[in-house]
């Protein structure tokens, strides 16, 4: 579904509200909650681009299409595991959209505030317009830290010492290279 620029804020607020209602539903088991949330997330996150950005363009272009696909699948699983760990900490915070900033014709930053008691945490969703004219999320900044940049640093550090195949093996292991909790 192609989302127009003017519709991004309402589209994202609808998805945020739907996600928070799923998180609030105490009758749902963790697996059901995850499944329902990822139906939403999978339609608005570009996991392939996120994987490419996380590993870096030079490394990405050196990989065969099969290795790219394998890395993307494993990276998507790690992202989802990390997101669910963070979402499991959700209690009853309110998330509101504060600002939509056009960076370029094909890039937008959507700033949201997660409010808990008197504290406000800034989360910025970075979106781009794909070849189908849909706005897709390619990165999320949480409290000023880019999720993709954090993974990129971890992967670059790992690859400076080990092979790409070893990285794939590490990604297959639970709790390896999962982004540290903020």
Coordinates of N, CA and C in Angstrom, one line a residue, residues 6-143:
X6 N 1.7 13.1 3.2 CA 0.8 13.8 4.1 C 0.1 12.8 5.0
X7 N 0.1 11.5 4.6 CA -0.6 10.5 5.4 C 0.3 9.8 6.4
X8 N 1.6 10.0 6.4 CA 2.6 9.3 7.2 C 2.3 9.4 8.7
X9 N 2.1 10.6 9.1 CA 1.8 10.8 10.6 C 0.6 10.0 11.1
X10 N -0.5 10.1 10.3 CA -1.7 9.4 10.8 C -1.5 7.9 10.6
X11 N -0.9 7.5 9.5 CA -0.6 6.1 9.3 C 0.2 5.5 10.5
X12 N 1.3 6.2 10.8 CA 2.2 5.7 11.9 C 1.5 5.8 13.2
X13 N 0.7 6.8 13.5 CA 0.0 6.9 14.8 C -1.0 5.7 14.9
X14 N -1.7 5.4 13.8 CA -2.6 4.3 13.8 C -1.8 3.0 14.1
X15 N -0.6 2.8 13.5 CA 0.2 1.6 13.8 C 0.7 1.6 15.2
X16 N 1.1 2.7 15.7 CA 1.6 2.8 17.1 C 0.5 2.5 18.0
X17 N -0.7 3.1 17.8 CA -1.9 2.8 18.7 C -2.3 1.3 18.6
X18 N -2.2 0.7 17.5 CA -2.6 -0.7 17.3 C -1.5 -1.5 18.1
X19 N -0.3 -1.2 17.9 CA 0.8 -1.9 18.6 C 0.7 -1.8 20.1
X20 N 0.4 -0.6 20.6 CA 0.3 -0.5 22.1 C -0.9 -1.2 22.6
X21 N -2.0 -1.3 21.8 CA -3.2 -2.0 22.3 C -2.9 -3.5 22.4
X22 N -2.1 -4.0 21.4 CA -1.6 -5.4 21.5 C -0.8 -5.6 22.7
X23 N 0.2 -4.7 23.0 CA 1.0 -4.8 24.1 C 0.3 -4.8 25.4
X24 N -0.8 -4.0 25.5 CA -1.6 -3.9 26.7 C -2.5 -5.1 26.9
X25 N -2.8 -5.9 25.9 CA -3.7 -7.0 26.0 C -3.0 -8.2 26.8
X26 N -3.3 -8.2 28.1 CA -2.7 -9.2 29.0 C -3.2 -10.6 28.7
X27 N -4.3 -10.8 27.9 CA -4.8 -12.1 27.6 C -3.9 -12.8 26.6
X28 N -3.1 -12.0 25.8 CA -2.3 -12.6 24.8 C -1.0 -13.2 25.3
X29 N -0.7 -14.4 24.9 CA 0.6 -15.0 25.3 C 1.7 -14.3 24.5
X30 N 2.9 -14.4 24.9 CA 4.0 -13.7 24.3 C 4.1 -14.0 22.8
X31 N 4.0 -15.3 22.4 CA 4.1 -15.7 21.0 C 3.0 -15.1 20.2
X32 N 1.7 -15.0 20.7 CA 0.6 -14.4 20.0 C 0.9 -12.9 19.8
X33 N 1.4 -12.3 20.9 CA 1.7 -10.8 20.9 C 2.7 -10.5 19.8
X34 N 3.8 -11.3 19.8 CA 4.8 -11.2 18.8 C 4.3 -11.3 17.4
X35 N 3.5 -12.3 17.2 CA 2.9 -12.6 15.8 C 2.1 -11.4 15.4
X36 N 1.2 -10.9 16.2 CA 0.3 -9.8 15.9 C 1.2 -8.5 15.6
X37 N 2.2 -8.3 16.4 CA 3.0 -7.1 16.2 C 3.8 -7.2 14.9
X38 N 4.3 -8.3 14.6 CA 5.1 -8.4 13.4 C 4.3 -8.4 12.1
X39 N 3.0 -8.7 12.2 CA 2.1 -8.4 11.0 C 2.2 -6.9 10.7
X40 N 2.2 -6.1 11.8 CA 2.2 -4.6 11.6 C 3.6 -4.2 11.1
X41 N 4.6 -4.7 11.9 CA 6.0 -4.2 11.6 C 6.5 -4.7 10.2
X42 N 6.2 -5.9 9.8 CA 6.6 -6.5 8.5 C 6.2 -5.6 7.4
X43 N 5.0 -4.9 7.5 CA 4.5 -4.2 6.4 C 5.2 -2.8 6.3
X44 N 5.9 -2.3 7.3 CA 6.4 -1.0 7.3 C 8.0 -0.9 7.5
X45 N 8.6 -2.1 7.8 CA 10.0 -2.1 8.0 C 10.7 -2.8 6.8
X46 N 11.7 -2.1 6.2 CA 12.5 -2.7 5.1 C 13.7 -3.5 5.7
X47 N 13.5 -4.7 6.0 CA 14.5 -5.5 6.7 C 15.7 -5.7 5.7
X48 N 15.5 -5.8 4.4 CA 16.6 -6.0 3.5 C 17.5 -4.8 3.5
X49 N 16.9 -3.6 3.4 CA 17.7 -2.4 3.4 C 18.4 -2.2 4.8
X50 N 17.7 -2.5 5.8 CA 18.3 -2.4 7.2 C 19.5 -3.4 7.3
X51 N 19.4 -4.6 6.8 CA 20.5 -5.5 6.8 C 21.7 -5.0 6.0
X52 N 21.4 -4.5 4.8 CA 22.4 -3.9 3.9 C 23.2 -2.7 4.6
X53 N 22.4 -1.8 5.2 CA 23.0 -0.7 5.9 C 23.8 -1.2 7.1
X54 N 23.3 -2.2 7.8 CA 24.0 -2.7 9.0 C 25.3 -3.3 8.7
X55 N 25.4 -4.0 7.6 CA 26.7 -4.7 7.3 C 27.6 -3.8 6.5
X56 N 27.0 -2.8 5.9 CA 27.9 -1.8 5.1 C 27.9 -2.2 3.6
X57 N 27.8 -1.1 2.8 CA 27.7 -1.3 1.4 C 28.8 -2.1 0.7
X58 N 30.1 -1.9 1.2 CA 31.2 -2.6 0.6 C 31.1 -4.1 0.9
X59 N 30.8 -4.4 2.2 CA 30.7 -5.8 2.6 C 29.5 -6.5 1.8
X60 N 28.4 -5.7 1.8 CA 27.2 -6.2 1.1 C 27.4 -6.6 -0.3
X61 N 28.1 -5.7 -1.0 CA 28.3 -5.9 -2.5 C 29.3 -7.0 -2.7
X62 N 30.1 -7.4 -1.7 CA 31.0 -8.5 -1.9 C 30.3 -9.9 -1.7
X63 N 29.1 -9.9 -1.2 CA 28.4 -11.1 -0.9 C 27.6 -11.6 -2.1
X64 N 27.5 -12.9 -2.2 CA 26.7 -13.5 -3.2 C 25.2 -13.2 -2.9
X65 N 24.3 -13.3 -3.8 CA 22.9 -13.1 -3.5 C 22.4 -14.1 -2.5
X66 N 22.9 -15.3 -2.5 CA 22.5 -16.3 -1.4 C 23.0 -15.9 0.0
X67 N 24.2 -15.4 0.1 CA 24.7 -14.9 1.4 C 24.0 -13.6 1.8
X68 N 23.6 -12.8 0.9 CA 22.8 -11.6 1.2 C 21.5 -12.0 1.8
X69 N 20.8 -13.0 1.1 CA 19.5 -13.4 1.6 C 19.6 -14.1 3.0
X70 N 20.7 -14.9 3.2 CA 20.9 -15.6 4.5 C 21.1 -14.6 5.6
X71 N 22.0 -13.6 5.3 CA 22.3 -12.6 6.3 C 21.0 -11.8 6.6
X72 N 20.3 -11.4 5.6 CA 19.1 -10.6 5.8 C 18.1 -11.4 6.7
X73 N 17.9 -12.6 6.4 CA 17.0 -13.4 7.2 C 17.4 -13.5 8.7
X74 N 18.7 -13.8 8.9 CA 19.3 -13.9 10.3 C 19.2 -12.5 11.0
X75 N 19.5 -11.4 10.2 CA 19.5 -10.1 10.8 C 18.1 -9.7 11.2
X76 N 17.1 -10.0 10.3 CA 15.7 -9.8 10.6 C 15.3 -10.5 11.9
X77 N 15.7 -11.7 12.1 CA 15.4 -12.5 13.3 C 16.0 -11.8 14.5
X78 N 17.3 -11.3 14.4 CA 17.9 -10.7 15.5 C 17.2 -9.4 15.9
X79 N 16.8 -8.6 14.9 CA 16.1 -7.3 15.1 C 14.8 -7.6 15.8
X80 N 14.1 -8.6 15.4 CA 12.8 -9.0 16.0 C 13.0 -9.4 17.4
X81 N 14.0 -10.2 17.7 CA 14.2 -10.7 19.0 C 14.6 -9.5 19.9
X82 N 15.4 -8.6 19.4 CA 15.8 -7.4 20.2 C 14.5 -6.5 20.4
X83 N 13.7 -6.3 19.4 CA 12.5 -5.5 19.6 C 11.6 -6.1 20.6
X84 N 11.4 -7.4 20.5 CA 10.5 -8.0 21.5 C 11.0 -7.9 22.9
X85 N 12.3 -8.0 23.1 CA 12.9 -7.8 24.4 C 12.5 -6.4 25.0
X86 N 12.7 -5.4 24.1 CA 12.4 -4.1 24.5 C 10.9 -3.9 24.7
X87 N 10.1 -4.4 23.9 CA 8.6 -4.3 24.0 C 8.1 -5.0 25.2
X88 N 8.7 -6.1 25.6 CA 8.3 -6.8 26.8 C 8.4 -5.9 28.0
X89 N 9.2 -4.8 28.0 CA 9.4 -3.9 29.1 C 8.2 -2.9 29.1
X90 N 7.4 -2.9 28.0 CA 6.4 -1.9 27.9 C 5.4 -2.1 29.0
X91 N 5.0 -1.0 29.7 CA 3.9 -1.1 30.7 C 2.7 -0.4 30.2
X92 N 2.7 0.9 30.3 CA 1.5 1.7 29.9 C 1.9 3.1 29.4
X93 N 3.1 3.1 28.7 CA 3.5 4.4 28.2 C 2.7 4.9 27.1
X94 N 2.7 6.2 26.9 CA 1.9 6.8 25.7 C 3.0 7.2 24.7
X95 N 2.7 6.9 23.4 CA 3.6 7.3 22.4 C 2.8 8.3 21.4
X96 N 3.4 9.5 21.3 CA 2.7 10.5 20.4 C 3.7 11.0 19.3
X97 N 3.2 11.3 18.2 CA 4.0 11.9 17.1 C 4.2 13.4 17.4
X98 N 5.4 13.8 17.3 CA 5.7 15.2 17.6 C 6.0 16.0 16.3
X99 N 6.7 15.4 15.4 CA 7.3 16.2 14.3 C 7.5 15.3 13.1
X100 N 7.3 15.8 11.9 CA 7.6 15.1 10.7 C 8.5 16.0 9.9
X101 N 9.7 15.6 9.7 CA 10.7 16.4 9.0 C 11.1 15.8 7.7
X102 N 10.9 16.5 6.6 CA 11.3 16.1 5.3 C 12.8 16.3 5.1
X103 N 13.6 15.3 5.0 CA 15.1 15.4 4.8 C 15.4 15.6 3.3
X104 N 14.8 14.8 2.5 CA 14.9 14.9 1.0 C 13.5 14.5 0.5
X105 N 13.3 14.6 -0.8 CA 12.1 14.1 -1.4 C 11.7 12.7 -1.1
X106 N 12.8 11.9 -0.9 CA 12.6 10.5 -0.7 C 12.9 10.0 0.8
X107 N 13.1 11.0 1.7 CA 13.5 10.6 3.1 C 12.7 11.5 4.0
X108 N 12.2 10.9 5.1 CA 11.5 11.6 6.1 C 11.9 11.1 7.5
X109 N 12.0 12.0 8.5 CA 12.2 11.6 9.9 C 11.0 11.9 10.6
X110 N 10.4 10.9 11.3 CA 9.2 11.1 12.1 C 9.6 10.9 13.6
X111 N 9.5 12.1 14.3 CA 9.9 12.1 15.7 C 8.7 11.8 16.6
X112 N 8.8 10.8 17.4 CA 7.8 10.5 18.4 C 8.3 10.6 19.8
X113 N 7.4 10.8 20.7 CA 7.8 10.8 22.2 C 7.1 9.7 22.9
X114 N 7.9 8.9 23.6 CA 7.3 7.9 24.5 C 7.3 8.6 25.9
X115 N 6.1 8.7 26.4 CA 6.0 9.4 27.7 C 5.6 8.4 28.8
X116 N 6.4 8.4 29.8 CA 6.3 7.5 31.0 C 6.3 8.4 32.2
X117 N 5.2 8.5 32.9 CA 5.1 9.4 34.1 C 5.5 10.8 33.6
X118 N 6.5 11.4 34.2 CA 6.9 12.8 33.8 C 8.1 12.7 32.8
X119 N 8.6 11.5 32.5 CA 9.7 11.4 31.6 C 9.3 11.3 30.1
X120 N 10.1 11.9 29.2 CA 9.9 11.8 27.8 C 11.1 11.2 27.1
X121 N 10.9 10.2 26.3 CA 12.0 9.6 25.5 C 11.7 9.8 24.0
X122 N 12.7 10.3 23.3 CA 12.5 10.5 21.9 C 12.9 9.3 21.1
X123 N 12.0 9.0 20.1 CA 12.3 7.9 19.2 C 12.0 8.5 17.8
X124 N 13.0 8.4 16.9 CA 12.9 8.9 15.6 C 12.9 7.7 14.6
X125 N 11.8 7.7 13.8 CA 11.7 6.7 12.8 C 12.2 7.3 11.5
X126 N 13.1 6.6 10.8 CA 13.6 7.1 9.5 C 13.0 6.3 8.4
X127 N 12.3 7.1 7.5 CA 11.6 6.4 6.4 C 12.2 6.9 5.1
X128 N 12.0 6.0 4.1 CA 12.4 6.4 2.7 C 11.3 5.9 1.8
X129 N 11.2 6.5 0.6 CA 10.2 6.1 -0.3 C 10.8 5.1 -1.2
X130 N 10.2 3.9 -1.2 CA 10.8 2.8 -2.1 C 10.3 2.9 -3.5
X131 N 10.8 1.9 -4.3 CA 10.5 2.0 -5.7 C 9.0 1.8 -6.0
X132 N 8.2 1.3 -5.0 CA 6.8 1.2 -5.2 C 6.0 2.4 -4.7
X133 N 6.8 3.5 -4.3 CA 6.2 4.7 -3.8 C 5.6 4.5 -2.4
X134 N 6.1 3.5 -1.7 CA 5.6 3.3 -0.3 C 6.7 3.8 0.6
X135 N 6.3 4.4 1.7 CA 7.2 4.9 2.8 C 7.5 3.7 3.7
X136 N 8.8 3.4 3.8 CA 9.3 2.2 4.6 C 10.3 2.7 5.6
X137 N 10.3 2.1 6.8 CA 11.3 2.4 7.8 C 12.6 1.7 7.5
X138 N 13.7 2.4 7.6 CA 15.0 1.8 7.4 C 15.9 2.0 8.6
X139 N 15.5 2.7 9.6 CA 16.3 2.9 10.8 C 15.4 3.5 11.9
X140 N 15.8 3.3 13.1 CA 15.1 3.9 14.3 C 16.2 4.4 15.2
X141 N 16.0 5.6 15.6 CA 16.9 6.2 16.6 C 16.2 6.2 17.9
X142 N 16.7 5.5 18.9 CA 16.2 5.5 20.3 C 17.1 6.3 21.2
X143 N 16.6 7.3 21.8 CA 17.4 8.2 22.7 C 18.7 8.6 22.0

